[in-house]
Amino acid sequence: MGITLEDYRDVTPPGTVDFLRRLARSVEGKRMLHVNSTRYGGGVAEILHRLVPMFEELGVKARWEVMAGSDAFYRTTKGFHNALQGTIQHITADMYEAYLACNRENAQRLDLEADVVMIHDPQPAPLIDARKLGAKWIWRCHIDLSTPQRSVWQFLRPYVVRYDAAIVSLPKFAQRLPIPQFLIYPSIDPLSDKNRELSVEEIDRILHRLGVPRDKPILLQVSRFDRFKDPVGVVEAYRLVKKSHDCRLVLAGGTAVDDPEGAEVLAEVQTAVGTDPDVHLLLLPPTANLEINALQRAATIVFQKSTREGFGLTVAEALWKGKPVIGGQTGGITVQLIPGVTGFTVHSPEGAAFYTKRLLNEPDLMTAIGRQGREYARHRFLITRHLQDYLGMMIHLSQAA
Amino acid sequence: MNNRARAPFRFIGCMELREILGVRAHDEQRLLELIEEVPSGSIHYHTHSYFLRHAYLQGRYPNDFATWVAVHVQDPILGERLAAIDPFDYEDLQALRTDIAGIIAEHLSHMKTIPRVVAGEPFEFVRSHVIEVDLGVEAWTLKEFRDGLEGVEAGAIYNHVCEARMRKGRVSGDFASWLLAKEGLDMPELAEQVMKVGRLGLGLEGVRERIVRLCDQALVAR
């Protein structure tokens, strides 16, 4: 039997499940449709797999449609994705036309009949052309729109302004738009393989398989090998700590096959690491959820030392596992880390090293911060809060109508 | 004192939907200007919703303005002065807005340069839409009230303490009002103690714990 809402009762704050059931009464029977561009892979699909059944359990008639597109379409939207996140791309007129044609085909193919339609990210944004009278359409943007390539945003904007509302994950991702823009943080699923409880035996077995001994404190960063994640800065911080405290560093992440910069950054990290046997570079596939879970649970301190970050849900994952987190003072990390309470925010490898040493020297502080971080994540970054926000959005839009 | 109220207390929970206003400040002067301009709902959000967002854990300071100048602008003096503002001292948002603006203006009058964000995030103005939900939990006796309070989600505490006070003008808060009322439990001493809990600067879970404890003491005293 699958996971039900009741299974969340033990991991969410008191009264949460009852509150959700009461809240959902005002939208019971409403038809809600989610549309995105992939059924598997990526954070959006991962969260929809769990959210849609939760909506159904609450009496909302939820459906999920996935766009179909050619390779050319996905190459174009990958370009859009990068451009909107601030990396300059060359998008040709033909590519724009192929993108719109694909959306027109999908508008014919997909069943878009619903009371509330939530369109996820830029790929299906032009489906708004197929909107039926009376339906409420929401554009849910999961990506960092803070410094978009203007030409691409100007192309997309005329579609976005025709929605009833937009949702972004951080205030700084909001754009100048004539429609209301709401703030909904992403979330983690405490019952998924990436976040569920693991036994000591499971953790030991997985770390053994990954070749990471548990003989000394483990410092961990889970992230792509991307300059904005500053993996070389993490190695520098580790070296400073290592002068006085014996420890291991694990850098776990992947590089996308279509990301030449990733390979370059990985090479820089390998050079920085040299032959240090206490540093472990783990290239993991996107499906390595249990491995990430075990590494986070085995870690003593978790880093997310980004110099630029979208939301940075790896922070919430680590907080949920009761780990103190040291993160860069940027993006969503600043929302998740309350300095001295759930972790520390820093601006340099030296800052990261300073707080790492302090935490290693003060196990009681580490325990207290870990406990507080877990409670903070419980209240603010679990999927039940995400579900609550989406229900609130449906209620608000129906009241506005 | 009534052992059983003539009118029950109904627990109403709430959640807030946050709307981004699309205006942001990179320095304290702009922060001041925007504090004077934004809708009062935004002042409410940045000074009160903190309690809902930090139900279990308190942040560095109990309002967003103080936290931003202290953490992102790294101006601890203004941060401390803004942190000392107690929103429960105010009966309307305009007076609260005026005092916050006054503190910032006074602080800036002593500065040679305007403090601004160097290595942090700008201040983003947000307002909230509160959605209320009847939780279907009602109390006729002190024991039922205590048990109800212990089990409801934290939004109900926010709704009956913070929202009741500032947005609905029920200055004593709903819990104290019902405990005091003749058709409630008619317990003026307990009502007075409960009202004071709202002024302690606790998080919502702290408020819950204190009021439950006060109820337990009153139940034992009976």
GROMACS .gro file of N, CA, C and O in nm, chain A residues 211-276:
model
  264
  211GLY      N    1   3.295   0.357  -0.018
  211GLY     CA    2   3.437   0.367   0.017
  211GLY      C    3   3.468   0.482   0.110
  211GLY      O    4   3.577   0.538   0.107
  212VAL      N    5   3.370   0.519   0.195
  212VAL     CA    6   3.393   0.628   0.291
  212VAL      C    7   3.396   0.568   0.432
  212VAL      O    8   3.291   0.533   0.487
  213PRO      N    9   3.515   0.557   0.493
  213PRO     CA   10   3.520   0.504   0.630
  213PRO      C   11   3.456   0.602   0.729
  213PRO      O   12   3.451   0.722   0.703
  214ARG      N   13   3.408   0.547   0.841
  214ARG     CA   14   3.342   0.632   0.940
  214ARG      C   15   3.432   0.644   1.064
  214ARG      O   16   3.384   0.643   1.176
  215ASP      N   17   3.560   0.655   1.043
  215ASP     CA   18   3.655   0.656   1.154
  215ASP      C   19   3.682   0.795   1.210
  215ASP      O   20   3.748   0.811   1.312
  216LYS      N   21   3.639   0.899   1.143
  216LYS     CA   22   3.663   1.036   1.189
  216LYS      C   23   3.550   1.125   1.142
  216LYS      O   24   3.471   1.083   1.056
  217PRO      N   25   3.539   1.245   1.196
  217PRO     CA   26   3.427   1.333   1.156
  217PRO      C   27   3.424   1.353   1.004
  217PRO      O   28   3.528   1.367   0.941
  218ILE      N   29   3.302   1.353   0.951
  218ILE     CA   30   3.286   1.369   0.806
  218ILE      C   31   3.226   1.506   0.777
  218ILE      O   32   3.121   1.543   0.832
  219LEU      N   33   3.295   1.582   0.693
  219LEU     CA   34   3.241   1.707   0.642
  219LEU      C   35   3.188   1.675   0.502
  219LEU      O   36   3.257   1.608   0.425
  220LEU      N   37   3.069   1.723   0.472
  220LEU     CA   38   3.005   1.682   0.346
  220LEU      C   39   2.948   1.800   0.270
  220LEU      O   40   2.888   1.890   0.330
  221GLN      N   41   2.969   1.801   0.140
  221GLN     CA   42   2.888   1.889   0.055
  221GLN      C   43   2.829   1.804  -0.057
  221GLN      O   44   2.901   1.733  -0.127
  222VAL      N   45   2.697   1.814  -0.072
  222VAL     CA   46   2.628   1.745  -0.181
  222VAL      C   47   2.587   1.851  -0.282
  222VAL      O   48   2.507   1.939  -0.250
  223SER      N   49   2.647   1.847  -0.398
  223SER     CA   50   2.608   1.945  -0.501
  223SER      C   51   2.673   1.908  -0.633
  223SER      O   52   2.769   1.831  -0.637
  224ARG      N   53   2.618   1.966  -0.739
  224ARG     CA   54   2.682   1.947  -0.870
  224ARG      C   55   2.821   2.011  -0.866
  224ARG      O   56   2.846   2.101  -0.785
  225PHE      N   57   2.908   1.966  -0.956
  225PHE     CA   58   3.039   2.032  -0.965
  225PHE      C   59   3.022   2.155  -1.054
  225PHE      O   60   3.035   2.152  -1.175
  226ASP      N   61   2.991   2.262  -0.987
  226ASP     CA   62   2.948   2.386  -1.051
  226ASP      C   63   3.019   2.497  -0.974
  226ASP      O   64   3.029   2.492  -0.852
  227ARG      N   65   3.072   2.598  -1.047
  227ARG     CA   66   3.150   2.702  -0.977
  227ARG      C   67   3.068   2.774  -0.870
  227ARG      O   68   3.121   2.814  -0.768
  228PHE      N   69   2.938   2.793  -0.898
  228PHE     CA   70   2.854   2.865  -0.800
  228PHE      C   71   2.842   2.788  -0.668
  228PHE      O   72   2.806   2.845  -0.566
  229LYS      N   73   2.869   2.658  -0.671
  229LYS     CA   74   2.863   2.579  -0.546
  229LYS      C   75   2.995   2.585  -0.471
  229LYS      O   76   3.008   2.529  -0.363
  230ASP      N   77   3.094   2.645  -0.532
  230ASP     CA   78   3.226   2.667  -0.473
  230ASP      C   79   3.291   2.543  -0.411
  230ASP      O   80   3.336   2.546  -0.296
  231PRO      N   81   3.299   2.432  -0.486
  231PRO     CA   82   3.362   2.312  -0.428
  231PRO      C   83   3.509   2.335  -0.394
  231PRO      O   84   3.559   2.277  -0.296
  232VAL      N   85   3.577   2.420  -0.472
  232VAL     CA   86   3.719   2.446  -0.441
  232VAL      C   87   3.728   2.522  -0.308
  232VAL      O   88   3.817   2.495  -0.225
  233GLY      N   89   3.634   2.612  -0.283
  233GLY     CA   90   3.629   2.683  -0.154
  233GLY      C   91   3.607   2.587  -0.039
  233GLY      O   92   3.663   2.604   0.071
  234VAL      N   93   3.529   2.482  -0.064
  234VAL     CA   94   3.505   2.382   0.041
  234VAL      C   95   3.635   2.307   0.071
  234VAL      O   96   3.667   2.281   0.188
  235VAL      N   97   3.710   2.274  -0.034
  235VAL     CA   98   3.839   2.206  -0.013
  235VAL      C   99   3.933   2.297   0.068
  235VAL      O  100   4.000   2.251   0.160
  236GLU      N  101   3.932   2.426   0.035
  236GLU     CA  102   4.017   2.521   0.110
  236GLU      C  103   3.976   2.524   0.258
  236GLU      O  104   4.062   2.523   0.347
  237ALA      N  105   3.845   2.527   0.282
  237ALA     CA  106   3.797   2.528   0.421
  237ALA      C  107   3.842   2.402   0.494
  237ALA      O  108   3.890   2.407   0.608
  238TYR      N  109   3.828   2.288   0.425
  238TYR     CA  110   3.869   2.160   0.484
  238TYR      C  111   4.017   2.162   0.521
  238TYR      O  112   4.057   2.119   0.629
  239ARG      N  113   4.101   2.216   0.431
  239ARG     CA  114   4.245   2.221   0.458
  239ARG      C  115   4.275   2.303   0.584
  239ARG      O  116   4.362   2.266   0.663
  240LEU      N  117   4.202   2.413   0.600
  240LEU     CA  118   4.222   2.496   0.720
  240LEU      C  119   4.181   2.420   0.846
  240LEU      O  120   4.248   2.426   0.949
  241VAL      N  121   4.073   2.347   0.836
  241VAL     CA  122   4.025   2.271   0.952
  241VAL      C  123   4.123   2.158   0.982
  241VAL      O  124   4.156   2.131   1.099
  242LYS      N  125   4.170   2.094   0.877
  242LYS     CA  126   4.254   1.975   0.890
  242LYS      C  127   4.384   2.002   0.966
  242LYS      O  128   4.443   1.911   1.024
  243LYS      N  129   4.427   2.130   0.965
  243LYS     CA  130   4.550   2.164   1.039
  243LYS      C  131   4.538   2.130   1.187
  243LYS      O  132   4.635   2.099   1.253
  244SER      N  133   4.416   2.139   1.239
  244SER     CA  134   4.399   2.116   1.382
  244SER      C  135   4.305   2.000   1.414
  244SER      O  136   4.308   1.947   1.526
  245HIS      N  137   4.219   1.963   1.322
  245HIS     CA  138   4.119   1.859   1.351
  245HIS      C  139   4.124   1.752   1.243
  245HIS      O  140   4.108   1.783   1.124
  246ASP      N  141   4.141   1.627   1.285
  246ASP     CA  142   4.143   1.519   1.188
  246ASP      C  143   3.999   1.495   1.140
  246ASP      O  144   3.908   1.479   1.222
  247CYS      N  145   3.982   1.495   1.013
  247CYS     CA  146   3.847   1.476   0.960
  247CYS      C  147   3.855   1.432   0.814
  247CYS      O  148   3.963   1.431   0.755
  248ARG      N  149   3.740   1.394   0.761
  248ARG     CA  150   3.730   1.361   0.619
  248ARG      C  151   3.642   1.463   0.549
  248ARG      O  152   3.553   1.520   0.612
  249LEU      N  153   3.665   1.478   0.420
  249LEU     CA  154   3.577   1.563   0.339
  249LEU      C  155   3.518   1.475   0.229
  249LEU      O  156   3.591   1.404   0.159
  250VAL      N  157   3.385   1.484   0.215
  250VAL     CA  158   3.319   1.415   0.105
  250VAL      C  159   3.249   1.519   0.018
  250VAL      O  160   3.169   1.599   0.067
  251LEU      N  161   3.286   1.520  -0.109
  251LEU     CA  162   3.215   1.604  -0.206
  251LEU      C  163   3.138   1.510  -0.296
  251LEU      O  164   3.197   1.433  -0.371
  252ALA      N  165   3.007   1.512  -0.283
  252ALA     CA  166   2.924   1.417  -0.359
  252ALA      C  167   2.835   1.494  -0.455
  252ALA      O  168   2.768   1.589  -0.416
  253GLY      N  169   2.838   1.453  -0.579
  253GLY     CA  170   2.754   1.521  -0.677
  253GLY      C  171   2.770   1.458  -0.811
  253GLY      O  172   2.832   1.353  -0.825
  254GLY      N  173   2.714   1.522  -0.909
  254GLY     CA  174   2.726   1.469  -1.044
  254GLY      C  175   2.758   1.581  -1.139
  254GLY      O  176   2.756   1.698  -1.102
  255THR      N  177   2.791   1.545  -1.259
  255THR     CA  178   2.802   1.647  -1.363
  255THR      C  179   2.710   1.602  -1.475
  255THR      O  180   2.705   1.485  -1.510
  256ALA      N  181   2.637   1.696  -1.529
  256ALA     CA  182   2.549   1.662  -1.639
  256ALA      C  183   2.634   1.637  -1.763
  256ALA      O  184   2.736   1.702  -1.783
  257VAL      N  185   2.588   1.542  -1.846
  257VAL     CA  186   2.668   1.508  -1.966
  257VAL      C  187   2.677   1.626  -2.062
  257VAL      O  188   2.773   1.639  -2.137
  258ASP      N  189   2.574   1.713  -2.059
  258ASP     CA  190   2.574   1.826  -2.151
  258ASP      C  191   2.631   1.952  -2.085
  258ASP      O  192   2.603   2.063  -2.125
  259ASP      N  193   2.710   1.933  -1.980
  259ASP     CA  194   2.761   2.049  -1.907
  259ASP      C  195   2.914   2.046  -1.908
  259ASP      O  196   2.977   1.990  -1.818
  260PRO      N  197   2.974   2.107  -2.012
  260PRO     CA  198   3.121   2.101  -2.022
  260PRO      C  199   3.188   2.170  -1.904
  260PRO      O  200   3.296   2.129  -1.862
  261GLU      N  201   3.121   2.272  -1.847
  261GLU     CA  202   3.182   2.342  -1.735
  261GLU      C  203   3.195   2.249  -1.614
  261GLU      O  204   3.290   2.258  -1.537
  262GLY      N  205   3.099   2.156  -1.601
  262GLY     CA  206   3.101   2.063  -1.488
  262GLY      C  207   3.229   1.982  -1.486
  262GLY      O  208   3.294   1.967  -1.382
  263ALA      N  209   3.269   1.932  -1.604
  263ALA     CA  210   3.391   1.853  -1.614
  263ALA      C  211   3.513   1.938  -1.580
  263ALA      O  212   3.607   1.891  -1.513
  264GLU      N  213   3.508   2.062  -1.624
  264GLU     CA  214   3.619   2.155  -1.596
  264GLU      C  215   3.631   2.180  -1.444
  264GLU      O  216   3.741   2.177  -1.388
  265VAL      N  217   3.516   2.202  -1.381
  265VAL     CA  218   3.517   2.230  -1.236
  265VAL      C  219   3.564   2.106  -1.160
  265VAL      O  220   3.644   2.116  -1.066
  266LEU      N  221   3.518   1.990  -1.205
  266LEU     CA  222   3.560   1.866  -1.140
  266LEU      C  223   3.713   1.852  -1.149
  266LEU      O  224   3.778   1.815  -1.050
  267ALA      N  225   3.769   1.886  -1.264
  267ALA     CA  226   3.915   1.878  -1.281
  267ALA      C  227   3.984   1.975  -1.185
  267ALA      O  228   4.087   1.940  -1.124
  268GLU      N  229   3.928   2.094  -1.169
  268GLU     CA  230   3.986   2.192  -1.075
  268GLU      C  231   3.982   2.137  -0.932
  268GLU      O  232   4.077   2.153  -0.855
  269VAL      N  233   3.871   2.072  -0.898
  269VAL     CA  234   3.857   2.018  -0.762
  269VAL      C  235   3.960   1.905  -0.743
  269VAL      O  236   4.026   1.899  -0.638
  270GLN      N  237   3.973   1.821  -0.845
  270GLN     CA  238   4.069   1.710  -0.835
  270GLN      C  239   4.211   1.764  -0.815
  270GLN      O  240   4.287   1.711  -0.735
  271THR      N  241   4.244   1.872  -0.883
  271THR     CA  242   4.375   1.934  -0.866
  271THR      C  243   4.389   1.987  -0.724
  271THR      O  244   4.493   1.969  -0.659
  272ALA      N  245   4.285   2.053  -0.676
  272ALA     CA  246   4.291   2.109  -0.540
  272ALA      C  247   4.305   2.000  -0.435
  272ALA      O  248   4.374   2.017  -0.335
  273VAL      N  249   4.243   1.887  -0.459
  273VAL     CA  250   4.244   1.777  -0.361
  273VAL      C  251   4.380   1.705  -0.362
  273VAL      O  252   4.431   1.665  -0.257
  274GLY      N  253   4.438   1.690  -0.482
  274GLY     CA  254   4.565   1.618  -0.493
  274GLY      C  255   4.546   1.472  -0.456
  274GLY      O  256   4.451   1.407  -0.500
  275THR      N  257   4.636   1.425  -0.371
  275THR     CA  258   4.630   1.282  -0.336
  275THR      C  259   4.584   1.259  -0.192
  275THR      O  260   4.610   1.154  -0.134
  276ASP      N  261   4.521   1.357  -0.135
  276ASP     CA  262   4.474   1.346   0.004
  276ASP      C  263   4.377   1.228   0.018
  276ASP      O  264   4.268   1.230  -0.042
   0.00000   0.00000   0.00000
